[in-house]
mmCIF file of C-alpha atoms and ligand atoms in Angstrom:
data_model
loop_
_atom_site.group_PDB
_atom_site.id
_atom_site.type_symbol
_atom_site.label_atom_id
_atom_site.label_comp_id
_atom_site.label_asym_id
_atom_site.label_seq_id
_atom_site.Cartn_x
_atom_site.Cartn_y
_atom_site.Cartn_z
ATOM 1 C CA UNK U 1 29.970 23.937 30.823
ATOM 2 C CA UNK U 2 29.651 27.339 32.888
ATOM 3 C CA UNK U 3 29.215 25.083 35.580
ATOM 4 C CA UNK U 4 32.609 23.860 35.756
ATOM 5 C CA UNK U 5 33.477 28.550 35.446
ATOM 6 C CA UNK U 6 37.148 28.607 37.686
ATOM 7 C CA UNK U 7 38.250 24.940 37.421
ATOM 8 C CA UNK U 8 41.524 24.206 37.163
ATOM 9 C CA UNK U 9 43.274 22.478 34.386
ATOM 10 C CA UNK U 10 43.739 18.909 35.987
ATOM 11 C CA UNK U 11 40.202 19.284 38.021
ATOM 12 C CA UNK U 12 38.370 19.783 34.742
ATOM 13 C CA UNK U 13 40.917 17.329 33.131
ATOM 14 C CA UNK U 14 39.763 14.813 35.639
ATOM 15 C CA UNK U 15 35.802 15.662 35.649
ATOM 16 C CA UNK U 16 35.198 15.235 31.679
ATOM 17 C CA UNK U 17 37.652 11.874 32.102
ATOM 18 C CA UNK U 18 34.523 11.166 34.458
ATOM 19 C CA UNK U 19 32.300 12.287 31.885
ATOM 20 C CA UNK U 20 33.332 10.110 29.269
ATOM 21 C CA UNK U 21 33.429 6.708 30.666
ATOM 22 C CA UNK U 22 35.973 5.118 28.110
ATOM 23 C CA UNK U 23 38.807 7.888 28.950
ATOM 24 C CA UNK U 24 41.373 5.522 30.445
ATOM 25 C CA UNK U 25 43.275 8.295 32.008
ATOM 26 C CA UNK U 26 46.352 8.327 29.781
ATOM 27 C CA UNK U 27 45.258 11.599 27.862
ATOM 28 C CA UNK U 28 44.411 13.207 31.073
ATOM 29 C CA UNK U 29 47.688 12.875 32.460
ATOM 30 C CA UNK U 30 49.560 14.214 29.329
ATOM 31 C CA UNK U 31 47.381 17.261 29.006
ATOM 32 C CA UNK U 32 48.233 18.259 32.759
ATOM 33 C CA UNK U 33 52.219 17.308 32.168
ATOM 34 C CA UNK U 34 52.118 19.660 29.119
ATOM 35 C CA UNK U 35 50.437 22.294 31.805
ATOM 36 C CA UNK U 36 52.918 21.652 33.706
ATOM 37 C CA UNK U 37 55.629 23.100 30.741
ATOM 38 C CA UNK U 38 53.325 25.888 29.756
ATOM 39 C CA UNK U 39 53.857 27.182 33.543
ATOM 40 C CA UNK U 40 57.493 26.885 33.330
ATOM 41 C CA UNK U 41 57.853 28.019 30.224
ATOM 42 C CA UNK U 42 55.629 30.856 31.178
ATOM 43 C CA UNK U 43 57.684 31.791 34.260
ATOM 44 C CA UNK U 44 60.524 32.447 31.725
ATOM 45 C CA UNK U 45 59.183 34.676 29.148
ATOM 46 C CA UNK U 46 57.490 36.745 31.508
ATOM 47 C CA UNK U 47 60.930 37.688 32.838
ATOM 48 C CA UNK U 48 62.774 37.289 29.689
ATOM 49 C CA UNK U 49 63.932 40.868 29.560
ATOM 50 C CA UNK U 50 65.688 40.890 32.876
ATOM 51 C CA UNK U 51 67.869 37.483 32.264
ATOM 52 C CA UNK U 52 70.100 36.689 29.876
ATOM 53 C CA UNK U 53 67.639 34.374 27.795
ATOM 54 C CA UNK U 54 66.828 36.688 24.649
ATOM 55 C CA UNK U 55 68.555 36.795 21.387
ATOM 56 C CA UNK U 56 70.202 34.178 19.307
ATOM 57 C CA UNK U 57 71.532 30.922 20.597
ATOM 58 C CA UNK U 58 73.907 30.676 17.863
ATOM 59 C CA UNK U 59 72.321 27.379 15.712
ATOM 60 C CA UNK U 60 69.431 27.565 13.260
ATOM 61 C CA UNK U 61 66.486 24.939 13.442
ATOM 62 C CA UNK U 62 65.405 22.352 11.022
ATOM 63 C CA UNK U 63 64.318 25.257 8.836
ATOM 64 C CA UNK U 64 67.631 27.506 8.861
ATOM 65 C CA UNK U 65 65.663 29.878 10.990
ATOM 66 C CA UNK U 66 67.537 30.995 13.809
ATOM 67 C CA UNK U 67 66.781 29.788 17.144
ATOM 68 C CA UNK U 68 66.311 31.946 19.883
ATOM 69 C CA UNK U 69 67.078 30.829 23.450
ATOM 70 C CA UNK U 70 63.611 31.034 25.265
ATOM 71 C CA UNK U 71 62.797 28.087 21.675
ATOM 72 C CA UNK U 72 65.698 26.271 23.058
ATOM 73 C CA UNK U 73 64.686 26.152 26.427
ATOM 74 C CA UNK U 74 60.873 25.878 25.752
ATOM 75 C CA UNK U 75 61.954 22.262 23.474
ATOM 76 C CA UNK U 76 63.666 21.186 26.498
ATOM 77 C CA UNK U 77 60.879 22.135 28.677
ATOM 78 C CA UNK U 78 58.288 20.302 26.747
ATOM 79 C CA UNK U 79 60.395 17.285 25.884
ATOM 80 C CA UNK U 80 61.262 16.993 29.468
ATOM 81 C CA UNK U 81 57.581 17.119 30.597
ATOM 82 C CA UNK U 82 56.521 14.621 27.804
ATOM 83 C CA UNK U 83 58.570 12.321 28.562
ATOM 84 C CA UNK U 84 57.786 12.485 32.364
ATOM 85 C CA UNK U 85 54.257 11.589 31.379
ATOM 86 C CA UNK U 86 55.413 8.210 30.754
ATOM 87 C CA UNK U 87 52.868 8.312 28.303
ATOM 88 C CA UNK U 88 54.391 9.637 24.972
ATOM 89 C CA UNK U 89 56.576 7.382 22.853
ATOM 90 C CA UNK U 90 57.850 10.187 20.510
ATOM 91 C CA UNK U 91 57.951 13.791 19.654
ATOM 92 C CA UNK U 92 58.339 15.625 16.674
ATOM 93 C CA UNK U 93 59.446 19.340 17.077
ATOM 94 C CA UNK U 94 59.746 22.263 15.287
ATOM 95 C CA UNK U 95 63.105 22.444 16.722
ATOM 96 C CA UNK U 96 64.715 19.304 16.024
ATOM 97 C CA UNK U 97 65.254 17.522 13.204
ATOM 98 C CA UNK U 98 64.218 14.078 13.093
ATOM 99 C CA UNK U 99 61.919 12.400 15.656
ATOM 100 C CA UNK U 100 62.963 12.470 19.485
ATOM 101 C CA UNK U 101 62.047 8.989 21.101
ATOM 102 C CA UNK U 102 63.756 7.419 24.125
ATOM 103 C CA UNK U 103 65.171 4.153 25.427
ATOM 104 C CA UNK U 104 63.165 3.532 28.645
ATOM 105 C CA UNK U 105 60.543 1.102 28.888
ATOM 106 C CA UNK U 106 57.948 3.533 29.964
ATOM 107 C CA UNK U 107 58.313 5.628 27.010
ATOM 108 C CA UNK U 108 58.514 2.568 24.310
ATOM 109 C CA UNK U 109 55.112 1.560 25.844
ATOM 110 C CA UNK U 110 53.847 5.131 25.262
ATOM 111 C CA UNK U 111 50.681 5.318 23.754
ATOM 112 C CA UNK U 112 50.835 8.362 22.370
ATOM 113 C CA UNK U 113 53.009 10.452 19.936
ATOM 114 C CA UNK U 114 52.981 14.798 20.551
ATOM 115 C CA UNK U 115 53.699 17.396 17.719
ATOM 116 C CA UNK U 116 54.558 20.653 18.864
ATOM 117 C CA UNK U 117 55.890 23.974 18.353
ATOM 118 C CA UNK U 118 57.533 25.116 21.666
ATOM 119 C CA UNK U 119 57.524 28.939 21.065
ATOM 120 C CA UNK U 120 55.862 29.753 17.896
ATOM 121 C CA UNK U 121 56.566 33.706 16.772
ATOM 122 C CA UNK U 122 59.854 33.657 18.418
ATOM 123 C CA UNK U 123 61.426 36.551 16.562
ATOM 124 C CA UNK U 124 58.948 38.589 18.880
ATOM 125 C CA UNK U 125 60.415 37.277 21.855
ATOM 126 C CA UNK U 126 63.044 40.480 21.930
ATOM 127 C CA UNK U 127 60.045 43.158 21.504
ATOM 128 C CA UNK U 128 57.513 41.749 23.920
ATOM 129 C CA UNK U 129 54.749 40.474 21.396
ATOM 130 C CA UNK U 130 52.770 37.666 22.412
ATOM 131 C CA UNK U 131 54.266 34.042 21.360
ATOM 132 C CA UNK U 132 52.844 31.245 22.072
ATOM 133 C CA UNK U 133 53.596 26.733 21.706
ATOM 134 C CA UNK U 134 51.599 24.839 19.825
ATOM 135 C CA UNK U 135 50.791 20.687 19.711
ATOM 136 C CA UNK U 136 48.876 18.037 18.576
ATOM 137 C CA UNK U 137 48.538 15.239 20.333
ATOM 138 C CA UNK U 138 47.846 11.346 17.746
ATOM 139 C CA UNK U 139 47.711 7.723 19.232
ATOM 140 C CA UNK U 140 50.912 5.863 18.197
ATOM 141 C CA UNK U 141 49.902 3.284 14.718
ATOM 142 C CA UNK U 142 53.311 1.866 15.476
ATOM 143 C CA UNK U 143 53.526 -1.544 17.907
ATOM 144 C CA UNK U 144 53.624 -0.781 21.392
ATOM 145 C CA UNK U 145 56.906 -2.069 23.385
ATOM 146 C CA UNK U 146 59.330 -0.307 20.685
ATOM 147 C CA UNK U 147 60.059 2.861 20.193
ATOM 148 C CA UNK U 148 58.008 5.528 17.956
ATOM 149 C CA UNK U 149 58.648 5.693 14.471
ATOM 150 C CA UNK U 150 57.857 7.995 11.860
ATOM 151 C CA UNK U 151 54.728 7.316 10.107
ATOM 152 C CA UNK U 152 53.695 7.611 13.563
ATOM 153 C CA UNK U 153 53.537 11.490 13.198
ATOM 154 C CA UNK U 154 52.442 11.116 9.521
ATOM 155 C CA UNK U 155 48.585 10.952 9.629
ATOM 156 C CA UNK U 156 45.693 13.267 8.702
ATOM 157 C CA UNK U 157 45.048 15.732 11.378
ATOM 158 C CA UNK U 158 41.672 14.504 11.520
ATOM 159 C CA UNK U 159 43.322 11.250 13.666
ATOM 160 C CA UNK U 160 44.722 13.792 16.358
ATOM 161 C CA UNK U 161 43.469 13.003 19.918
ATOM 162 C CA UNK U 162 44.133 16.633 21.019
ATOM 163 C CA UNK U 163 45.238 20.180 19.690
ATOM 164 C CA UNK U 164 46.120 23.218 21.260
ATOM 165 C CA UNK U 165 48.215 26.454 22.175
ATOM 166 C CA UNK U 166 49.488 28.237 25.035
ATOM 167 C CA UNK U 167 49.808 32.228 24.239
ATOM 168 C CA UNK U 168 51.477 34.122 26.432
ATOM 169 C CA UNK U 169 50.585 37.281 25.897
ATOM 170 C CA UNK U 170 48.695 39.959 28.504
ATOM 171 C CA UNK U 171 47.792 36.832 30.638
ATOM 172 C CA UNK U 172 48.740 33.271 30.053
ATOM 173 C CA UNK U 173 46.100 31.117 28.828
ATOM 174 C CA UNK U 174 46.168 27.231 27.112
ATOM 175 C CA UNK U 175 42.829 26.590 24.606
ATOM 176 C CA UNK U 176 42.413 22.958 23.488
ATOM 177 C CA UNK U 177 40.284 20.272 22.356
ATOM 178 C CA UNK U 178 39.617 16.826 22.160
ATOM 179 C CA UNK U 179 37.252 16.305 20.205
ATOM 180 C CA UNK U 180 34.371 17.491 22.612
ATOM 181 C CA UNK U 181 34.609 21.222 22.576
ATOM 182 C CA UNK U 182 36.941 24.227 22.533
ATOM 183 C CA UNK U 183 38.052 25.353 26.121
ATOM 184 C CA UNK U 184 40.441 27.970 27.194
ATOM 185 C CA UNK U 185 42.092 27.879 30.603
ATOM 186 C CA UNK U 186 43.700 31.600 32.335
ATOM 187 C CA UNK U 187 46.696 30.769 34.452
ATOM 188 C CA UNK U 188 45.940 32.817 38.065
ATOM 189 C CA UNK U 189 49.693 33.460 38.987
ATOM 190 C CA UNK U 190 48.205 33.952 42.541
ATOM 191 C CA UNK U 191 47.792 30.152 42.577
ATOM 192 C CA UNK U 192 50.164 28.985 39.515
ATOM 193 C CA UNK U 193 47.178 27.510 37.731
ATOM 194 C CA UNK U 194 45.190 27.254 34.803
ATOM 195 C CA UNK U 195 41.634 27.689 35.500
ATOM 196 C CA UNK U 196 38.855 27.599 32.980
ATOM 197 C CA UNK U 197 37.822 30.903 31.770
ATOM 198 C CA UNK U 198 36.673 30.215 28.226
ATOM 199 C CA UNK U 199 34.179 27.590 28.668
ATOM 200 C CA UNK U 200 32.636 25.919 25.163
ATOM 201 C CA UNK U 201 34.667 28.492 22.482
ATOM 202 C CA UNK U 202 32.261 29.005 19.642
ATOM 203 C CA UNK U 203 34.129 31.125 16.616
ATOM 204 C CA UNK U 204 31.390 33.544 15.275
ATOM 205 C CA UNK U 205 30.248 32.729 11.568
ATOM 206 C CA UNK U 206 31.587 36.291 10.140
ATOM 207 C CA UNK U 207 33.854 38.769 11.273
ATOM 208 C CA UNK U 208 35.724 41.794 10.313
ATOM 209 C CA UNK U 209 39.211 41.203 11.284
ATOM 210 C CA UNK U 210 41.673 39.776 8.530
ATOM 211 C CA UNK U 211 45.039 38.445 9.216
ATOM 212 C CA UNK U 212 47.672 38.728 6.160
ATOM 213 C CA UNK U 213 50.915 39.679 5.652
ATOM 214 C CA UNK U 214 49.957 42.634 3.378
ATOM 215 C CA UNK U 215 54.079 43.402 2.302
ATOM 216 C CA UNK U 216 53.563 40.153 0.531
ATOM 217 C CA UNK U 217 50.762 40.873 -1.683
ATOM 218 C CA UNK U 218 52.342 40.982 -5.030
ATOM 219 C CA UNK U 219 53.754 37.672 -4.613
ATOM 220 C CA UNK U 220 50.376 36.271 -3.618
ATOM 221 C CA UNK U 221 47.553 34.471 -6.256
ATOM 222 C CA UNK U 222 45.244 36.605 -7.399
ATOM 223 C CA UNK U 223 42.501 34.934 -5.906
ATOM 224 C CA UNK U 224 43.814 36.062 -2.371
ATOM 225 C CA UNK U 225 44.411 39.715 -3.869
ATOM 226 C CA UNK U 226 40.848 39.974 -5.062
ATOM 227 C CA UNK U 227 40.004 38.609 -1.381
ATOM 228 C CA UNK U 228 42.232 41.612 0.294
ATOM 229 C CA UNK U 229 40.903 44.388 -2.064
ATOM 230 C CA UNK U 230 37.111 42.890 -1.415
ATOM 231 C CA UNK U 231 38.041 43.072 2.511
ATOM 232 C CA UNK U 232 39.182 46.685 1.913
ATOM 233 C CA UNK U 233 35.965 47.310 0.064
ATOM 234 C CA UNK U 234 33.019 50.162 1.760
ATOM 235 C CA UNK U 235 30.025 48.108 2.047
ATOM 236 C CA UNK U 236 27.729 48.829 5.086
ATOM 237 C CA UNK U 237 25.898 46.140 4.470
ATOM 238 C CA UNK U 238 28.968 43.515 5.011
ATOM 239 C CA UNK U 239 30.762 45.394 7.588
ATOM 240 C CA UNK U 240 33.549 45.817 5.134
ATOM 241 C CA UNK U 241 36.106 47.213 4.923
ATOM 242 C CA UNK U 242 37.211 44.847 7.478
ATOM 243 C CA UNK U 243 40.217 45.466 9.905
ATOM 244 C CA UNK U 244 43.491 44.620 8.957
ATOM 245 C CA UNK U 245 44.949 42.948 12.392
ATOM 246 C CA UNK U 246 48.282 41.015 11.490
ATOM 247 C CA UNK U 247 50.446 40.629 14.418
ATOM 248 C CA UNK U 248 53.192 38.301 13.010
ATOM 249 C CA UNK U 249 52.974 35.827 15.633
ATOM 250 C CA UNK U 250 50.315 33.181 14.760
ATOM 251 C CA UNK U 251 49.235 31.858 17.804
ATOM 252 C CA UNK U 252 48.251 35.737 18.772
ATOM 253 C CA UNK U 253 46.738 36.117 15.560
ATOM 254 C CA UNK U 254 44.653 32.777 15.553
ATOM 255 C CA UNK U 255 43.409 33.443 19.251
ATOM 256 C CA UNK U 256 41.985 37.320 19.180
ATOM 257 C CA UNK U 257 40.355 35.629 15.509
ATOM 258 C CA UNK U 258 38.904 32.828 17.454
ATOM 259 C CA UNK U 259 37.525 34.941 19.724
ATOM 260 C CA UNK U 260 36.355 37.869 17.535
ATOM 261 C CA UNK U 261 35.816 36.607 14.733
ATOM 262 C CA UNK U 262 38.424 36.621 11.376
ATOM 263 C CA UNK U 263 40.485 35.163 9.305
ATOM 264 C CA UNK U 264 44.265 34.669 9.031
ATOM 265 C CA UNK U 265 45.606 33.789 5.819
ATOM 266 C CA UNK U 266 49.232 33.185 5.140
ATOM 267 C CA UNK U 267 49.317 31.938 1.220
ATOM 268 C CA UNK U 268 51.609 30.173 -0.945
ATOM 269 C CA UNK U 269 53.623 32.581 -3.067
ATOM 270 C CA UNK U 270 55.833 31.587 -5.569
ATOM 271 C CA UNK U 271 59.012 32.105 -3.154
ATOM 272 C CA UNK U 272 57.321 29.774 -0.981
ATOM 273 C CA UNK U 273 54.900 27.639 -2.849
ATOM 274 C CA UNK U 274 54.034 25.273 0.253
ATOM 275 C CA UNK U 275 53.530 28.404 1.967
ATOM 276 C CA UNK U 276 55.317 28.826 5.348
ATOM 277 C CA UNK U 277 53.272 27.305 8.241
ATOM 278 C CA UNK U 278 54.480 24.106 9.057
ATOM 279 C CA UNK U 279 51.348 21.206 8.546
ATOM 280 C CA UNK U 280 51.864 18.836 11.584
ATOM 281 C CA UNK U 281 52.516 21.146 14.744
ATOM 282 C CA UNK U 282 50.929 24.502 13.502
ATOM 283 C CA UNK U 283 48.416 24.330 10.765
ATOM 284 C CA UNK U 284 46.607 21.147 12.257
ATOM 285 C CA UNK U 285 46.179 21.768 16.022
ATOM 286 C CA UNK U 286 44.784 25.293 14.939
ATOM 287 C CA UNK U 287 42.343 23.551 12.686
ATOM 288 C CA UNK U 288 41.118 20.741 14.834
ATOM 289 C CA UNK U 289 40.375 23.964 17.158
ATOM 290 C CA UNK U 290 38.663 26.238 14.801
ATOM 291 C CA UNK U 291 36.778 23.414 13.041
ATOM 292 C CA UNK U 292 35.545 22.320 16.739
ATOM 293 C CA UNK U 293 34.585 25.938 17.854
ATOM 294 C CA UNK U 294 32.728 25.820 14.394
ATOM 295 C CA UNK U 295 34.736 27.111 12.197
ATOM 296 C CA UNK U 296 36.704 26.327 8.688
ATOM 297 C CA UNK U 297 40.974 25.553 8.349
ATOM 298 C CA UNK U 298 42.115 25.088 4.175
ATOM 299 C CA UNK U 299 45.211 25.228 2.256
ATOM 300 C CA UNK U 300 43.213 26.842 -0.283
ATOM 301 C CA UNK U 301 41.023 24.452 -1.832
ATOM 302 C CA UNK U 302 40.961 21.383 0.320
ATOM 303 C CA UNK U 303 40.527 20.877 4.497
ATOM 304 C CA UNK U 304 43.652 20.844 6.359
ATOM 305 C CA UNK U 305 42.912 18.436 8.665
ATOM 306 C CA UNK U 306 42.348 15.390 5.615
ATOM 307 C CA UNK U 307 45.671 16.561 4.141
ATOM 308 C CA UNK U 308 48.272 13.458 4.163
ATOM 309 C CA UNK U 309 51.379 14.311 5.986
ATOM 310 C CA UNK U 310 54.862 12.928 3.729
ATOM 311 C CA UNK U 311 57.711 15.024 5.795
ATOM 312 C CA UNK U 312 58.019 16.025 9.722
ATOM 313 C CA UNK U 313 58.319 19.762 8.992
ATOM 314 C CA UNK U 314 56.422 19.725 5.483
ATOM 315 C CA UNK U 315 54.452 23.643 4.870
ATOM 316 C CA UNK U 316 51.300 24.348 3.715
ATOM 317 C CA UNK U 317 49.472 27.381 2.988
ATOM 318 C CA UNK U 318 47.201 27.949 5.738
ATOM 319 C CA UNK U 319 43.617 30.302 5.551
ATOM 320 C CA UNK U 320 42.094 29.538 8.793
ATOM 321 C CA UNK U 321 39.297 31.260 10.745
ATOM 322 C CA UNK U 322 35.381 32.099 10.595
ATOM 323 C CA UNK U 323 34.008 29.424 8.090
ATOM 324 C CA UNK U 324 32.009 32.922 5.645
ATOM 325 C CA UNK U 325 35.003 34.321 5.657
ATOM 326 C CA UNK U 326 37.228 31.378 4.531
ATOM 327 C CA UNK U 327 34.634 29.782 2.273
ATOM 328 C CA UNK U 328 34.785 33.824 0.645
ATOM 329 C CA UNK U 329 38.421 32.995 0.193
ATOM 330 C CA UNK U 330 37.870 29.890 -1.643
ATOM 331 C CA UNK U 331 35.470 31.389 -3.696
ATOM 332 C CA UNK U 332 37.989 33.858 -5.141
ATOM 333 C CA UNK U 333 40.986 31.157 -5.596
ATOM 334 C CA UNK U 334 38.689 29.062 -7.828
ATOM 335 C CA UNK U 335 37.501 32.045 -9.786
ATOM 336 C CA UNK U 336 40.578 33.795 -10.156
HETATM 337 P P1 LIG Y 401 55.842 36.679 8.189
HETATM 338 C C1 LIG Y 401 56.401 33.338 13.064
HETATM 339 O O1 LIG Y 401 57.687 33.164 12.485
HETATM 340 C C2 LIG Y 401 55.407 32.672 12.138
HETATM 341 O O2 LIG Y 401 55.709 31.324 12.002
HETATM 342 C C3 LIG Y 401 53.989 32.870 12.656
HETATM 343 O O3 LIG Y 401 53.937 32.906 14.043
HETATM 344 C C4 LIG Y 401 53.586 34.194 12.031
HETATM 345 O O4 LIG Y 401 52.182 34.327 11.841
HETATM 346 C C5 LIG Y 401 54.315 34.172 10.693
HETATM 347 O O5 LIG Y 401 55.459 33.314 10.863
HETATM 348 C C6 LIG Y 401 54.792 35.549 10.285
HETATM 349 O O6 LIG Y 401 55.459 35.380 9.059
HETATM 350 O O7 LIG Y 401 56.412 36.109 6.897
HETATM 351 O O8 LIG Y 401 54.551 37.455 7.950
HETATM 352 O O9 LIG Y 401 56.829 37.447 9.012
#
C-alpha cells in the first residue's frame, strides 16, 4: 500500500474500486460525500473559538445530553452530504431520535443505510480537545424503492460495509475500513484534501497506554479494578505500570491507542449498567477498525461486532484496543 503514500481520498477511493472488480461504485461515492462533510465540518471547528458556534444550543439529544452547536451543525452537515450521495436510504444519528429517511426517489432507491455520530466528545468542543464523528456504513435488508426502515440499522456490526472516524485534533485526519485494511487519510489544508498518510494500520499486540475513567472506579466490577491495579503494577518484565492516558473524548482516545498501542475501557457500572457508549454509531465502527488493524473490541465477555442491535441508541460497555491487553481484561471479569 506505500505505493499509493499521498493519494487523495477519492483517488485511492477510486484505485481499490479498481482493485476489487465487483465494487460497483456506490460505496465509493458515499465515502468521498462523507469527505466531503468531514472538510466542512472541519473548517468549522477549527475556527470555532472566533464565531459564535460554541456552547449550548438550548435542546438536549436523544439521550438528554445537551447539544452543543458545532453537533447541531455537524448532523446537518452529514445528513446533507448523505443524502446528496443519492446513495443512502436512511440515517440513524446520535442526534436525532428516530430514523431520518427522505421522500425522493433517489434516496428510497438508496442502497445503503449510515450510522453516525457527527461530533463525538462534544463537551470538549469549548476547551479545544480533539472531537471527532464517527459512522458505520450497512447495506439496506429492507426492499429497495421504499424508504429505510428500522431493522435496517439493527444488524450485527459484523454486516457493516464500512466504519470509521474523522478526529480533528492537531491535524485533521479520517481512518476507515472496508473490510480490506485500516487506512488513515491527513487532510493538507494547502489543497483541502485528504491524502493517505497511514497506509495498512496494524494495532500492535501489547501496549502500555490504558484508557479509563479512573473517578469511576468504585462503581466499576471488580474484574476491571483488579485490571487497573494490575496496570498500575511495577513489573519490568511487562512494561507495567502502564500509562494512564484518558482524554474524555473517544475518538482521541481510540486513535493515539490504535496507533500506540492500548486499551480504552469504559465499563458498565451499576449507574449505567449498559455502560455509556452507544452500540450502533460508536462501539461498532471502532471495532470493525481495531479488529481489522488486528486487534480485539468486547462488551466484556462477548465480541462487539456479533452483538444484536434491539434500539437505535442502545449502550454497551465497550473495552476496545490491543487484543493482550483486552483478552487480560476478560481474564479478570471471568475470575473476579
Ligand atoms: P466520561 C464523550 O461524551 C464520550 O461519549 C466519549 O467521547 C468519551 O470517551 C466519554 O464519553 C467520556 O465519558 O463519563 O468519562 O466523561
Amino acid at each position: 500500500m506505500k505505493e499509493y503514500l499521498g493519494m487523495t481520498l477519492n483517488e485511492f477511493i477510486i484505485r481499490r474500486q479498481s482493485d476489487f472488480k465487483y465494487a460497483t461504485g456506490e460505496l465509493s461515492r458515499l465515502l468521498s460525500h462523507i469527505g466531503v462533510a468531514a472538510k466542512i465540518v472541519n473548517r468549522e471547528v477549527n475556527k470555532a473559538g472566533l464565531v459564535d458556534i460554541l456552547g449550548d444550543y438550548g435542546t438536549v439529544n436523544t439521550q438528554g445530553e445537551a447539544q452543543q452547536k458545532l453537533d447541531v451543525y455537524a448532523d446537518a452537515q452529514f445528513m446533507q452530504a448523505l443524502r446528496a450521495s443519492g446513495e443512502v436510504c436512511g440515517i440513524a444519528s446520535e442526534e436525532e431520535d428516530n430514523i431520518v429517511t427522505w421522500d425522493n426517489v433517489l434516496s428510497k432507491d438508496g442502497k445503503y443505510i449510515v450510522c453516525i455520530d457527527p461530533l463525538d466528545g462534544s463537551s470538549n468542543i469549548d476547551v479545544n480537545v480533539s472531537i471527532g464523528t464517527i459512522f458505520s456504513i450497512y447495506r439496506r435488508i429492507s426492499e429497495r424503492g421504499h424508504k429505510a426502515e428500522e431493522k435496517d440499522f439493527l444488524q450485527e456490526g459484523i454486516k457493516q460495509v464500512a466504519g470509521g472516524y474523522v478526529i480533528y485534533g492537531s491535524s485533521t485526519m479520517m481512518v476507515y475500513t472496508t473490510g480490506r485494511g485500516v487506512n488513515g487519510f491527513t487532510l493538507d489544508p494547502s489543497i483541502g484534501e485528504f491524502c493517505l498518510s497511514h497506509p495498512d494500520i496494524r494495532t500492535p499486540e501489547s501496549g502500555t497506554l490504558y484508557s479509563v475513567n479512573e473517578g469511576y472506579y468504585k462503581r466499576f466490577d471488580q474484574g476491571i479494578k483488579d485490571y487497573i491495579k494490575y496496570a498500575q503494577e511495577i513489573d519490568k518484565q511487562t512494561n507495567r505500570p502502564y500509562k494512564a492516558r484518558y482524554i474524555g473524548s473517544l475518538v482521541a482516545d481510540f486513535h493515539r491507542n490504535l496507533l500506540k498501542g492500548g486499551i480504552y475501557i469504559y465499563p458498565r457500572t451499576e449507574s449505567a449498567p449498559e455502560g455509556k457508549l452507544r452500540l450502533l454509531y460508536e462501539a461498532n465502527p471502532l471495532a470493525f477498525i481495531v479488529e481489522q488493524a488486528g486487534g480485539m473490541a468486547v462488551n466484556g465477555g462477548d465480541r462487539i461486532l456479533d452483538l444484536k442491535p434491539n434500539d437505535l441508541h442502545q449502550r454497551t460497555p465497550l473495552i476496545i484496543g490491543s487484543t493482550n491487553m483486552v483478552n487480560k481484561v476478560v481474564e479478570f471479569l471471568e475470575n473476579e
